[in-house]
Coordinates of C-alpha atoms in Angstrom, one line a residue:
X124 CA 67.5 -77.3 -76.3
X125 CA 68.7 -80.5 -74.6
X126 CA 66.4 -83.4 -74.2
X127 CA 67.1 -86.5 -72.2
X128 CA 65.5 -89.8 -72.6
X129 CA 65.8 -92.5 -69.9
X130 CA 64.9 -96.0 -70.4
X131 CA 65.4 -99.5 -69.0
X132 CA 63.7 -99.5 -65.6
X133 CA 61.4 -102.3 -64.6
X134 CA 60.6 -104.4 -61.4
X135 CA 63.0 -106.8 -60.1
X136 CA 63.5 -108.9 -57.1
X137 CA 66.4 -108.2 -54.8
X138 CA 69.4 -109.5 -56.1
X139 CA 68.5 -108.7 -59.6
X140 CA 69.9 -106.7 -62.3
X141 CA 68.7 -103.8 -64.7
X142 CA 70.7 -101.7 -67.3
X143 CA 69.2 -98.1 -67.8
X144 CA 70.0 -96.0 -70.7
X145 CA 69.8 -92.2 -71.1
X146 CA 69.8 -90.9 -74.8
X147 CA 71.1 -87.2 -75.1
X148 CA 69.7 -85.1 -77.8
X149 CA 70.5 -81.6 -78.7
X150 CA 73.8 -81.4 -76.4
X151 CA 76.7 -79.4 -78.3
X152 CA 78.8 -78.8 -75.3
X153 CA 80.3 -82.2 -73.9
X154 CA 82.6 -80.5 -71.2
X155 CA 80.5 -81.4 -68.2
X156 CA 80.3 -85.2 -66.9
X157 CA 76.9 -87.0 -67.3
X158 CA 75.5 -88.4 -64.2
X159 CA 72.7 -90.4 -62.9
X160 CA 70.4 -89.3 -60.0
X161 CA 67.8 -91.4 -58.0
X162 CA 64.6 -90.0 -56.5
X163 CA 63.2 -92.2 -53.8
X164 CA 59.7 -91.7 -52.7
X165 CA 59.5 -88.6 -50.3
X166 CA 63.2 -87.8 -50.9
X167 CA 65.2 -85.4 -53.0
X168 CA 67.1 -86.4 -56.0
X169 CA 70.6 -88.0 -54.8
X170 CA 73.6 -88.4 -56.9
X171 CA 74.4 -92.1 -57.9
X172 CA 77.0 -92.1 -60.4
X173 CA 78.8 -89.8 -63.2
X174 CA 81.4 -90.3 -66.1
X175 CA 83.3 -87.9 -68.0
X176 CA 83.1 -87.4 -71.6
X177 CA 86.8 -87.6 -72.6
X178 CA 88.6 -89.9 -70.6
X179 CA 85.5 -92.1 -69.2
X180 CA 86.6 -91.5 -65.6
X181 CA 83.8 -92.6 -63.3
X182 CA 82.5 -91.5 -59.8
X183 CA 80.0 -93.4 -57.8
X184 CA 78.0 -92.6 -54.5
X185 CA 79.3 -95.0 -51.6
X186 CA 76.2 -97.2 -51.7
X187 CA 76.6 -98.4 -55.0
X188 CA 80.0 -98.9 -55.4
X189 CA 80.9 -102.4 -56.6
X190 CA 77.3 -103.0 -57.9
X191 CA 76.9 -100.3 -60.3
X192 CA 78.7 -99.6 -63.3
X193 CA 78.2 -96.2 -65.4
X194 CA 79.4 -96.2 -69.0
X195 CA 78.8 -94.4 -72.2
X196 CA 78.8 -94.6 -75.9
X197 CA 79.9 -91.2 -77.3
X198 CA 79.0 -92.1 -81.0
X199 CA 75.3 -92.7 -80.0
X200 CA 75.4 -89.8 -77.4
X201 CA 74.1 -92.2 -74.7
X202 CA 75.1 -93.2 -71.2
X203 CA 74.1 -96.5 -69.4
X204 CA 74.0 -97.6 -66.0
X205 CA 74.3 -101.5 -65.0
X206 CA 72.6 -102.2 -61.9
X207 CA 73.7 -105.4 -60.3
X208 CA 72.8 -107.0 -56.9
X209 CA 69.8 -104.6 -56.6
X210 CA 68.7 -103.9 -53.1
X211 CA 65.2 -102.3 -51.9
X212 CA 66.7 -99.1 -51.1
X213 CA 67.6 -98.6 -54.8
X214 CA 63.9 -98.4 -55.4
X215 CA 63.1 -95.1 -57.2
X216 CA 63.0 -93.0 -60.4
X217 CA 66.3 -92.6 -62.0
X218 CA 67.2 -89.5 -64.0
X219 CA 70.3 -88.6 -66.2
X220 CA 71.6 -85.0 -66.4
X221 CA 74.9 -83.3 -66.9
X222 CA 76.5 -82.4 -63.7
X223 CA 79.5 -80.8 -62.0
X224 CA 81.2 -81.7 -58.5
X225 CA 81.2 -79.1 -56.0
X226 CA 83.2 -80.3 -52.9
X227 CA 81.0 -83.3 -51.7
X228 CA 78.1 -82.6 -53.9
X229 CA 77.2 -83.4 -57.7
X230 CA 74.8 -80.7 -59.0
X231 CA 72.8 -81.2 -61.9
X232 CA 72.9 -79.0 -64.7
X233 CA 70.1 -80.0 -66.8
X234 CA 66.1 -80.1 -66.3
X235 CA 64.9 -83.4 -65.4
X236 CA 63.5 -85.6 -68.1
X237 CA 60.7 -88.2 -67.5
X238 CA 62.9 -90.6 -65.7
X239 CA 62.7 -94.4 -65.7
X240 CA 61.1 -96.2 -62.7
X241 CA 63.1 -98.8 -60.8
X242 CA 61.3 -101.0 -58.4
X243 CA 63.1 -103.6 -56.3
X244 CA 61.0 -106.2 -54.3
X245 CA 62.4 -108.0 -51.4

């Protein structure tokens, strides 16, 4: 059974930075990209970024391009999300999950972990 443990969230002022981590336990199939999803209050989970296992190809939603960077450490089975120049609309709980792209949507394949809370104050 796959277990995902997110960490690194916190409270920052607008313009600040955070680095999120997601440790992945129990995954033997590394064919699917790993993604980050944001759940803002009152909204559904929204795709933020993804990275492939083999060639580290990255994908971002438009609103975070140039501000966020997704990366991974395959040896540690961990992915990261470097968040710079944070904005109030980045506030939410962030989750990681294996994901696949279907047209213009990224679909999570794992159940949600506990997530990590990011709060950006203006």
